[in-house]
Amino acid sequence: MDKLIKELQQAAAERETRRHFLHTCSTGLGAMALSSVLGSCGFLGNDSSQTNAVEGGIQSDPHSNGPTTASHPSQYLPKAKRIIYIHMAGSPSQLELFDYKPELAKYNGKDCPQELLEGKKFAFIRGVPKMLGPQGKFAQHGQSGAWVSDYLPHLQGVVDDITFLKAMHTDQFNHAPAQLLMHTGSARLGRPSMGSWVTYGLGTENDNLPGYIVLASGGKQPDAGKSIWGSGFLPTLYQGVQCRTDGDPVLYASDPAGISRDVRKQTIDAISQINQQQYDEVKDPEILTRIAQYELAFRMQMSVPDAMDIKSEPQYILDSYGVDPNKGSFSRNCLLARRLVERGVRFVQLFDWGWDSHGTGADTAIDIGLKKKCVESDQAVAALLNDLKQRGLLDDTLVVWGGEFGRTPMQENRDGQVLPFMGRDHHLEAFTVWMAGGGVKQGFSYGETDDIGYYGVKDKVHIHDLQATILHLLGFDHTKLTYQFQGRPFRLTDVAGKVVKPILA
């Protein structure tokens, strides 16, 4: 308790400093004459968390003093209530998996035509690379006749539940900015992630679990780091909570040794009282977020271990996903995603690292490493769709699968030298993302690329269009889900994006 009192005294002293004053009024002394800025500094008695309007009435609880994760209504009747977003970090090759291009095989080993190189930027290709034909064996599957290669035999069985977007395109050809653009709507750091926007707009259906949970596999974090599930300029209450699949799901949530749950509750109550006193003095909404996070962490001590305990699942479920209950893996994360959305988590984000198929070694070769990643993930993804469907959850759960960009029809070279293994460079002109459940058509393919899979030639979909469509399925007009920051309203789709209406059920 003495330590807490000292921290409170130090915080009070810091608030008396000029640095704190200037930080709070962060737009500068010259702008302090503006009433809107004075309001943001607290001089007009106006809590900034209450001025961040979302047209249609979705924002902070009007009966509370700050941000909340309580469930909110959407702007209109949603088709999806929750999201499972599966991101294959590094970006799988659409030309080996979904975008069947028999014409490309005819050019295999030939020099790439100059018109495909002039004026283009690539991450690594230099000089004149060789064309590279598809390495997977394609066939049509299901009543929809969707083309899927033999790299994904389990997914072949669920294609009639899927909508394929085959002419996706992006503005970024390097991993970190492309991942940021995909998940935050901007290639620069500082914007809220899609999951944060969704929980800001809708809240959570379970007060004992975070509304936005992240599960990572593959041994490494995505290139853009934790910023792609950060809350940006939204209150930190809405950032993604990364759960571990080994050991404690969330670090430091367990009671310390020798501390009972009752004592922990008394400690948190004392901390909340001190934080409330500080908020009453300075009206900083981040203090309310801090209070809410402490209280949520206490509730999570009971709810998270239960949600993450897959050993309670029947053996046939574990077998269907291909899960070893004693090991963390992508397949385990797929099963956890179903358990989490079943318990009311609004947005579950899966990141699996290792899909960057450059051909610099066997692990990044499209005929070796990519195939291995498909073996590790294919069964679990198909099982997830079937499991959700059998439980009646797929109808209002939107599942999204994809990477941050595509792969080139040319074989990658480095400094003009052919690499020892077959690989493809980053490609922003065309790639495939698929969606299932949650209000999209079943067994449908939208968009086309040219004969070699280089350009989208019909029904192209930009990243912002995908984001607008996801928000639409959740019941939002993407142009009206906004947050006032630095003098203007920001949104996930920035100043672009249109809903891809032809894929809607």
Coordinates of C-alpha atoms in Angstrom, one line a residue:
M1 CA 0.0 0.0 0.0
D2 CA 2.9 2.4 0.8
K3 CA 4.2 1.8 -2.8
L4 CA 0.7 2.7 -4.2
I5 CA 0.6 5.9 -2.1
K6 CA 4.1 6.9 -3.3
E7 CA 3.0 6.3 -6.9
L8 CA 0.0 8.5 -6.4
Q9 CA 2.1 11.3 -4.9
Q10 CA 4.5 11.1 -7.8
A11 CA 1.7 11.2 -10.4
A12 CA 0.2 14.2 -8.6
A13 CA 3.6 16.0 -8.7
E14 CA 4.0 15.2 -12.4
R15 CA 0.6 16.8 -13.1
E16 CA 2.0 20.1 -11.7
T17 CA 4.8 20.2 -14.3
R18 CA 4.9 22.3 -17.4
R19 CA 5.8 19.2 -19.5
H20 CA 2.5 17.5 -18.4
F21 CA 0.5 20.6 -19.2
L22 CA 2.0 20.8 -22.7
H23 CA 1.6 17.1 -23.3
T24 CA -2.1 17.2 -22.3
C25 CA -2.7 20.1 -24.6
S26 CA -0.7 18.3 -27.3
T27 CA -1.8 20.5 -30.2
G28 CA 0.4 23.4 -28.9
L29 CA -0.1 26.7 -27.3
G30 CA -0.9 28.5 -30.5
A31 CA -4.0 26.3 -31.0
M32 CA -5.2 26.6 -27.4
A33 CA -7.5 29.5 -28.5
L34 CA -9.6 26.9 -30.4
S35 CA -12.5 25.8 -28.4
S36 CA -12.3 22.3 -29.7
V37 CA -8.7 22.0 -28.5
L38 CA -9.6 23.6 -25.1
G39 CA -12.3 20.9 -24.8
S40 CA -9.8 18.2 -25.5
C41 CA -7.6 19.6 -22.7
G42 CA -10.4 19.4 -20.2
F43 CA -10.9 23.1 -19.9
L44 CA -14.5 23.0 -21.1
G45 CA -15.5 20.0 -19.0
N46 CA -15.8 17.9 -22.0
D47 CA -14.5 14.3 -21.9
S48 CA -12.9 13.5 -25.2
S49 CA -14.2 9.9 -25.1
Q50 CA -17.7 11.3 -25.2
T51 CA -17.2 13.4 -28.3
N52 CA -16.0 10.6 -30.5
A53 CA -19.3 10.1 -32.4
V54 CA -20.3 7.1 -34.5
E55 CA -23.3 8.0 -36.6
G56 CA -26.0 5.6 -35.8
G57 CA -25.3 5.7 -32.0
I58 CA -22.5 3.2 -31.6
Q59 CA -19.8 4.6 -29.3
S60 CA -19.0 5.0 -25.6
D61 CA -21.8 4.1 -23.2
P62 CA -23.7 7.3 -22.6
H63 CA -24.3 6.4 -19.0
S64 CA -20.7 5.8 -18.2
N65 CA -17.7 8.2 -17.8
G66 CA -15.6 6.6 -20.5
P67 CA -15.0 3.8 -23.0
T68 CA -16.6 0.5 -22.5
T69 CA -16.6 -3.0 -23.9
A70 CA -20.3 -3.5 -23.1
S71 CA -22.2 -4.9 -26.1
H72 CA -23.6 -2.1 -28.4
P73 CA -26.1 -2.4 -31.2
S74 CA -24.8 -2.0 -34.7
Q75 CA -26.1 0.7 -37.1
Y76 CA -28.3 -1.8 -38.9
L77 CA -29.2 -5.5 -38.8
P78 CA -25.9 -7.4 -39.1
K79 CA -25.4 -10.7 -40.9
A80 CA -22.3 -11.4 -38.9
K81 CA -21.9 -11.1 -35.1
R82 CA -18.3 -12.0 -34.8
I83 CA -15.1 -12.5 -36.9
I84 CA -12.4 -15.1 -37.1
Y85 CA -9.6 -13.6 -39.2
I86 CA -6.9 -16.1 -40.2
H87 CA -3.8 -14.3 -41.5
M88 CA -1.1 -16.4 -43.1
A89 CA 1.8 -14.0 -42.5
G90 CA 4.3 -13.8 -45.4
S91 CA 1.5 -14.5 -48.0
P92 CA 0.8 -17.8 -49.6
S93 CA 1.1 -18.2 -53.3
Q94 CA -2.3 -17.9 -54.9
L95 CA -0.9 -19.5 -58.1
E96 CA -0.2 -22.8 -56.2
L97 CA -3.4 -22.8 -54.3
F98 CA -6.5 -21.2 -55.8
D99 CA -5.8 -19.2 -59.0
Y100 CA -5.5 -21.9 -61.7
K101 CA -3.5 -20.7 -64.7
P102 CA -2.7 -23.5 -67.2
E103 CA -1.4 -20.9 -69.6
L104 CA 1.3 -20.0 -67.2
A105 CA 2.7 -23.5 -67.4
K106 CA 3.4 -22.9 -71.2
Y107 CA 5.8 -20.1 -70.3
N108 CA 7.7 -22.1 -67.6
G109 CA 11.4 -21.4 -67.8
K110 CA 11.1 -18.6 -70.4
D111 CA 12.4 -15.1 -69.9
C112 CA 9.8 -12.8 -68.4
P113 CA 8.4 -10.3 -71.0
Q114 CA 9.6 -6.8 -70.6
E115 CA 6.1 -5.3 -70.3
L116 CA 5.7 -7.2 -67.0
L117 CA 8.9 -5.5 -65.6
E118 CA 9.0 -2.0 -66.9
G119 CA 7.9 0.6 -64.4
K120 CA 7.2 -2.1 -61.7
K121 CA 8.7 -2.4 -58.3
F122 CA 9.6 -5.7 -56.7
A123 CA 11.0 -6.6 -53.3
F124 CA 13.9 -8.7 -54.7
I125 CA 13.6 -9.4 -58.4
R126 CA 16.3 -7.7 -60.5
G127 CA 17.1 -8.0 -64.2
V128 CA 15.0 -10.5 -66.2
P129 CA 13.6 -13.4 -64.2
K130 CA 12.3 -16.7 -65.6
M131 CA 8.6 -17.4 -65.7
L132 CA 7.5 -20.2 -63.3
G133 CA 4.5 -22.5 -64.0
P134 CA 2.1 -23.6 -61.3
Q135 CA 3.5 -26.4 -59.0
G136 CA 0.2 -27.6 -57.6
K137 CA -2.1 -30.0 -59.4
F138 CA -5.5 -28.3 -59.8
A139 CA -9.0 -29.8 -60.0
Q140 CA -12.6 -28.5 -59.6
H141 CA -14.4 -29.4 -56.4
G142 CA -17.9 -29.3 -54.9
Q143 CA -21.1 -28.3 -56.6
S144 CA -19.6 -24.9 -57.2
G145 CA -16.7 -26.3 -59.2
A146 CA -14.1 -24.2 -57.4
W147 CA -10.5 -24.7 -58.5
V148 CA -8.3 -25.8 -55.6
S149 CA -4.9 -27.5 -55.8
D150 CA -3.7 -30.8 -54.2
Y151 CA -1.8 -28.6 -51.6
L152 CA -5.2 -28.2 -49.8
P153 CA -7.0 -31.6 -49.9
H154 CA -9.1 -30.9 -46.8
L155 CA -10.2 -27.5 -47.9
Q156 CA -11.4 -29.1 -51.2
G157 CA -14.2 -30.6 -49.2
V158 CA -15.6 -27.3 -47.9
V159 CA -15.4 -25.1 -51.0
D160 CA -19.2 -24.9 -51.2
D161 CA -19.1 -22.8 -48.0
I162 CA -16.6 -20.4 -49.3
T163 CA -16.5 -17.2 -51.4
F164 CA -13.2 -16.6 -53.2
L165 CA -12.0 -13.1 -54.0
K166 CA -9.5 -13.8 -56.8
A167 CA -8.6 -10.3 -57.9
M168 CA -7.5 -8.7 -54.6
H169 CA -4.9 -6.0 -54.9
T170 CA -2.9 -3.8 -52.6
D171 CA -0.6 -0.8 -52.6
Q172 CA 2.3 -2.2 -50.6
F173 CA 4.9 -4.9 -51.6
N174 CA 6.8 -5.2 -48.3
H175 CA 5.5 -7.3 -45.4
A176 CA 5.2 -4.8 -42.6
P177 CA 3.5 -1.9 -44.4
A178 CA 1.3 -4.4 -46.3
Q179 CA 0.2 -6.1 -43.1
L180 CA -0.5 -2.7 -41.5
L181 CA -2.6 -1.7 -44.5
M182 CA -4.5 -4.9 -44.4
H183 CA -5.3 -4.7 -40.7
T184 CA -5.3 -1.0 -39.9
G185 CA -6.2 0.6 -43.2
S186 CA -2.9 2.5 -43.4
A187 CA 0.7 1.5 -44.2
R188 CA 2.0 3.7 -41.4
L189 CA 2.0 3.0 -37.7
G190 CA -0.5 4.6 -35.3
R191 CA -3.9 3.5 -36.7
P192 CA -6.3 1.2 -34.8
S193 CA -6.5 -2.4 -36.0
M194 CA -9.7 -3.8 -37.6
G195 CA -10.4 -5.8 -34.4
S196 CA -10.1 -2.6 -32.3
W197 CA -12.6 -0.8 -34.6
V198 CA -15.0 -3.7 -34.3
T199 CA -14.8 -3.9 -30.5
Y200 CA -15.1 -0.1 -30.3
G201 CA -18.2 -0.3 -32.4
L202 CA -19.9 -3.5 -31.0
G203 CA -18.2 -4.3 -27.6
T204 CA -18.2 -7.9 -26.4
E205 CA -20.9 -10.4 -25.6
N206 CA -18.9 -11.7 -22.6
D207 CA -17.8 -9.3 -19.9
N208 CA -15.3 -11.8 -18.5
L209 CA -13.3 -12.1 -21.7
P210 CA -11.6 -9.5 -23.9
G211 CA -13.6 -8.6 -27.0
Y212 CA -10.5 -9.0 -29.2
I213 CA -8.1 -11.9 -28.8
V214 CA -5.0 -12.7 -30.8
L215 CA -3.4 -16.1 -31.2
A216 CA -0.1 -16.5 -33.0
S217 CA 1.7 -19.5 -34.3
G218 CA 4.7 -20.3 -36.5
G219 CA 7.4 -19.4 -34.1
K220 CA 7.6 -15.7 -34.9
Q221 CA 5.4 -12.6 -34.7
P222 CA 4.2 -10.9 -37.9
D223 CA 6.7 -8.5 -39.5
A224 CA 4.5 -5.5 -38.5
G225 CA 4.7 -6.7 -34.9
K226 CA 2.0 -6.1 -32.3
S227 CA 0.9 -2.9 -33.9
I228 CA -1.4 -4.8 -36.2
W229 CA -3.6 -5.7 -33.2
G230 CA -3.0 -2.4 -31.4
S231 CA -5.7 0.2 -30.7
G232 CA -3.8 3.1 -32.2
F233 CA -5.5 6.4 -31.1
L234 CA -8.6 4.5 -29.8
P235 CA -8.7 3.9 -26.0
T236 CA -6.3 1.0 -25.2
L237 CA -9.3 -0.9 -23.9
Y238 CA -10.0 -1.9 -27.5
Q239 CA -6.5 -3.3 -28.3
G240 CA -6.1 -7.0 -29.0
V241 CA -5.1 -9.3 -26.1
Q242 CA -2.6 -11.9 -27.2
C243 CA -3.1 -15.2 -25.5
R244 CA -0.4 -17.8 -25.3
T245 CA -1.2 -21.5 -26.1
D246 CA 1.4 -22.8 -23.7
G247 CA 1.6 -22.1 -19.9
D248 CA -0.5 -19.2 -18.6
P249 CA -2.7 -17.9 -21.4
V250 CA -2.0 -14.3 -20.3
L251 CA 1.1 -13.4 -18.5
Y252 CA 0.8 -12.0 -15.0
A253 CA -2.9 -12.6 -14.7
S254 CA -2.5 -15.4 -12.2
D255 CA -2.3 -14.6 -8.5
P256 CA 1.2 -14.2 -7.2
A257 CA 2.5 -16.9 -4.9
G258 CA 1.1 -16.4 -1.3
I259 CA -1.6 -14.1 -2.5
S260 CA -5.2 -15.3 -2.2
R261 CA -7.9 -14.3 -4.7
D262 CA -9.7 -12.3 -1.9
V263 CA -6.5 -10.3 -1.2
R264 CA -6.0 -9.8 -5.0
K265 CA -9.5 -8.4 -5.2
Q266 CA -8.9 -6.0 -2.3
T267 CA -5.7 -4.8 -4.0
I268 CA -7.5 -4.2 -7.3
D269 CA -10.3 -2.4 -5.5
A270 CA -7.7 -0.1 -3.8
I271 CA -6.0 0.5 -7.1
S272 CA -9.3 1.4 -8.8
Q273 CA -10.1 3.9 -6.0
I274 CA -6.8 5.6 -6.5
N275 CA -7.2 5.7 -10.2
Q276 CA -10.8 7.0 -9.9
Q277 CA -9.5 9.9 -7.7
Q278 CA -6.9 10.7 -10.3
Y279 CA -9.5 10.6 -13.0
D280 CA -11.8 13.0 -11.0
E281 CA -8.9 15.4 -10.9
V282 CA -7.6 15.4 -14.5
K283 CA -10.4 13.7 -16.5
D284 CA -8.0 11.7 -18.6
P285 CA -10.1 8.9 -20.2
E286 CA -7.1 6.6 -20.3
I287 CA -7.4 6.4 -16.5
L288 CA -10.8 4.8 -17.0
T289 CA -9.3 2.4 -19.4
R290 CA -6.7 1.5 -16.8
I291 CA -9.5 0.8 -14.2
A292 CA -11.4 -1.3 -16.7
Q293 CA -8.3 -3.3 -17.6
Y294 CA -7.5 -4.1 -14.0
E295 CA -11.0 -5.3 -13.4
L296 CA -11.1 -7.3 -16.6
A297 CA -7.8 -9.0 -15.8
F298 CA -9.2 -10.1 -12.5
R299 CA -12.2 -11.7 -14.1
M300 CA -10.0 -13.2 -16.8
Q301 CA -8.2 -15.3 -14.1
M302 CA -11.2 -17.6 -14.1
S303 CA -12.7 -17.2 -17.6
V304 CA -9.5 -17.4 -19.8
P305 CA -8.1 -20.7 -18.5
D306 CA -11.5 -22.3 -19.0
A307 CA -11.8 -21.0 -22.5
M308 CA -8.3 -22.2 -23.4
D309 CA -8.6 -25.7 -21.9
I310 CA -9.0 -27.8 -25.0
K311 CA -8.5 -31.0 -23.0
S312 CA -12.2 -30.8 -22.2
E313 CA -13.0 -31.3 -25.9
P314 CA -14.1 -34.8 -27.1
Q315 CA -11.4 -36.8 -28.7
Y316 CA -13.2 -36.8 -32.1
I317 CA -13.1 -33.0 -32.1
L318 CA -9.3 -33.0 -31.3
D319 CA -8.8 -35.6 -34.1
S320 CA -10.8 -33.6 -36.6
Y321 CA -8.6 -30.6 -36.1
G322 CA -5.4 -32.7 -35.9
V323 CA -4.6 -31.2 -32.4
D324 CA -2.1 -32.5 -29.9
P325 CA -3.6 -31.0 -26.6
N326 CA -0.2 -30.8 -25.1
K327 CA 1.4 -28.6 -27.8
G328 CA 0.8 -25.2 -29.1
S329 CA 0.2 -25.1 -32.9
F330 CA -1.9 -23.4 -35.6
S331 CA -4.4 -26.3 -35.4
R332 CA -4.8 -25.7 -31.7
N333 CA -5.4 -22.0 -32.3
C334 CA -8.2 -22.9 -34.8
L335 CA -9.9 -24.9 -32.2
L336 CA -9.4 -22.2 -29.6
A337 CA -10.9 -19.7 -32.1
R338 CA -14.1 -21.7 -32.1
R339 CA -14.2 -22.0 -28.3
L340 CA -13.6 -18.2 -28.0
V341 CA -16.4 -17.1 -30.4
E342 CA -18.6 -19.7 -28.8
R343 CA -18.1 -17.7 -25.5
G344 CA -18.9 -14.3 -27.0
V345 CA -15.5 -13.0 -28.1
R346 CA -16.2 -10.5 -30.9
F347 CA -13.0 -10.7 -32.9
V348 CA -10.5 -13.6 -32.9
Q349 CA -7.3 -13.0 -34.9
L350 CA -5.0 -15.9 -35.9
F351 CA -1.6 -15.1 -37.2
D352 CA 0.5 -18.0 -38.6
W353 CA 4.1 -17.1 -39.6
G354 CA 6.1 -18.8 -42.3
W355 CA 4.3 -18.3 -45.6
D356 CA 6.9 -16.2 -47.4
S357 CA 7.8 -18.4 -50.4
H358 CA 11.0 -16.8 -51.9
G359 CA 12.9 -19.9 -52.7
T360 CA 16.0 -19.0 -50.8
G361 CA 16.0 -22.4 -49.1
A362 CA 13.9 -25.5 -48.8
D363 CA 11.7 -24.0 -46.1
T364 CA 10.7 -21.1 -48.4
A365 CA 10.4 -23.2 -51.6
I366 CA 6.9 -23.3 -53.1
D367 CA 7.2 -27.0 -53.8
I368 CA 8.6 -27.8 -50.3
G369 CA 8.1 -25.2 -47.6
L370 CA 4.8 -24.0 -48.9
K371 CA 3.5 -27.5 -49.2
K372 CA 4.6 -28.2 -45.6
K373 CA 2.8 -25.1 -44.3
C374 CA -0.4 -26.3 -46.1
V375 CA -0.1 -29.7 -44.4
E376 CA 0.2 -28.0 -41.0
S377 CA -2.9 -25.8 -41.6
D378 CA -5.2 -27.4 -44.1
Q379 CA -7.0 -29.9 -41.9
A380 CA -7.5 -27.4 -39.1
V381 CA -9.0 -24.7 -41.3
A382 CA -11.5 -27.2 -42.9
A383 CA -12.3 -28.6 -39.5
L384 CA -13.0 -25.1 -38.1
L385 CA -15.5 -24.4 -40.9
N386 CA -17.2 -27.8 -40.4
D387 CA -17.3 -27.3 -36.6
L388 CA -18.8 -23.9 -36.8
K389 CA -21.4 -25.1 -39.2
Q390 CA -22.4 -28.1 -37.1
R391 CA -22.9 -25.9 -34.1
G392 CA -25.0 -23.4 -36.0
L393 CA -22.3 -20.7 -35.6
L394 CA -21.1 -20.3 -39.2
D395 CA -24.3 -18.4 -40.2
D396 CA -23.3 -15.4 -38.1
T397 CA -19.6 -15.9 -37.8
L398 CA -17.5 -14.5 -40.6
V399 CA -14.3 -16.4 -41.3
V400 CA -11.6 -14.6 -43.4
W401 CA -8.4 -16.3 -44.7
G402 CA -5.5 -14.7 -46.6
G403 CA -2.1 -13.0 -46.6
E404 CA -1.0 -9.4 -47.1
F405 CA -0.3 -9.6 -50.9
G406 CA 0.3 -12.2 -53.6
R407 CA 3.2 -13.9 -55.4
T408 CA 4.6 -13.2 -58.8
P409 CA 4.1 -15.5 -61.9
M410 CA 7.9 -15.2 -62.3
Q411 CA 10.5 -17.1 -60.4
E412 CA 12.3 -14.9 -57.9
N413 CA 16.0 -14.1 -58.6
R414 CA 18.4 -12.1 -56.4
D415 CA 20.8 -9.7 -58.1
G416 CA 19.9 -11.3 -61.4
Q417 CA 20.9 -14.8 -60.1
V418 CA 18.5 -17.7 -60.2
L419 CA 17.9 -19.1 -56.6
P420 CA 18.5 -22.7 -55.8
F421 CA 14.9 -23.4 -55.0
M422 CA 11.6 -22.4 -56.7
G423 CA 10.1 -19.3 -55.2
R424 CA 8.0 -16.3 -56.1
D425 CA 8.5 -12.6 -55.1
H426 CA 6.0 -10.3 -53.5
H427 CA 3.2 -9.2 -55.8
L428 CA 0.7 -6.4 -55.2
E429 CA -1.3 -6.6 -58.4
A430 CA -3.3 -9.8 -57.7
F431 CA -3.9 -12.3 -55.0
T432 CA -6.7 -14.4 -53.4
V433 CA -8.5 -14.0 -50.1
W434 CA -11.5 -16.2 -49.2
M435 CA -14.4 -15.7 -46.8
A436 CA -17.0 -18.0 -45.4
G437 CA -20.2 -17.7 -43.3
G438 CA -21.5 -14.5 -41.8
G439 CA -23.6 -13.3 -44.7
V440 CA -21.4 -14.1 -47.8
K441 CA -22.4 -16.3 -50.6
Q442 CA -21.7 -20.0 -50.5
G443 CA -19.7 -21.7 -53.3
F444 CA -19.0 -18.4 -55.1
S445 CA -15.9 -17.0 -56.9
Y446 CA -15.6 -13.3 -57.5
G447 CA -13.0 -11.6 -59.6
E448 CA -10.6 -12.8 -62.4
T449 CA -7.0 -12.4 -63.2
D450 CA -5.3 -12.6 -66.6
D451 CA -4.0 -15.8 -68.2
I452 CA -0.8 -15.8 -66.2
G453 CA -2.2 -14.4 -62.9
Y454 CA -0.4 -11.1 -63.1
Y455 CA -3.2 -8.5 -63.2
G456 CA -6.7 -8.5 -62.0
V457 CA -8.9 -8.1 -65.1
K458 CA -12.4 -8.3 -63.7
D459 CA -14.1 -7.4 -60.4
K460 CA -11.0 -6.2 -58.6
V461 CA -11.1 -5.7 -54.9
H462 CA -8.8 -3.4 -52.9
I463 CA -7.9 -3.8 -49.3
H464 CA -10.2 -1.0 -48.3
D465 CA -13.1 -2.6 -50.2
L466 CA -12.5 -5.8 -48.2
Q467 CA -12.5 -3.8 -44.9
A468 CA -15.7 -2.0 -45.9
T469 CA -17.4 -5.3 -46.7
I470 CA -16.4 -6.9 -43.4
L471 CA -17.8 -3.8 -41.5
H472 CA -20.9 -3.9 -43.6
L473 CA -21.5 -7.6 -42.7
L474 CA -21.2 -6.6 -39.0
G475 CA -23.9 -3.9 -39.5
F476 CA -21.8 -0.8 -40.1
D477 CA -21.6 1.8 -42.7
H478 CA -17.8 2.0 -42.9
T479 CA -17.9 5.8 -43.6
K480 CA -19.7 6.4 -40.3
L481 CA -17.8 4.2 -37.9
T482 CA -15.4 7.1 -37.0
Y483 CA -13.3 8.4 -34.2
Q484 CA -12.4 12.1 -33.8
F485 CA -8.6 12.5 -33.6
Q486 CA -6.2 15.4 -34.3
G487 CA -9.0 17.6 -35.6
R488 CA -10.8 15.2 -38.0
P489 CA -12.8 12.0 -38.0
F490 CA -10.8 8.9 -38.8
R491 CA -12.1 5.5 -40.0
L492 CA -10.7 2.1 -40.8
T493 CA -11.1 2.6 -44.6
D494 CA -9.4 6.0 -44.5
V495 CA -11.0 7.9 -47.4
A496 CA -11.7 5.0 -49.8
G497 CA -13.4 1.6 -49.8
K498 CA -16.7 0.3 -51.2
V499 CA -18.8 -2.7 -50.2
V500 CA -18.4 -5.7 -52.5
K501 CA -22.1 -6.2 -52.9
P502 CA -22.0 -9.1 -55.4
I503 CA -20.6 -11.5 -52.7
L504 CA -23.3 -10.8 -50.2
A505 CA -25.8 -13.6 -49.6

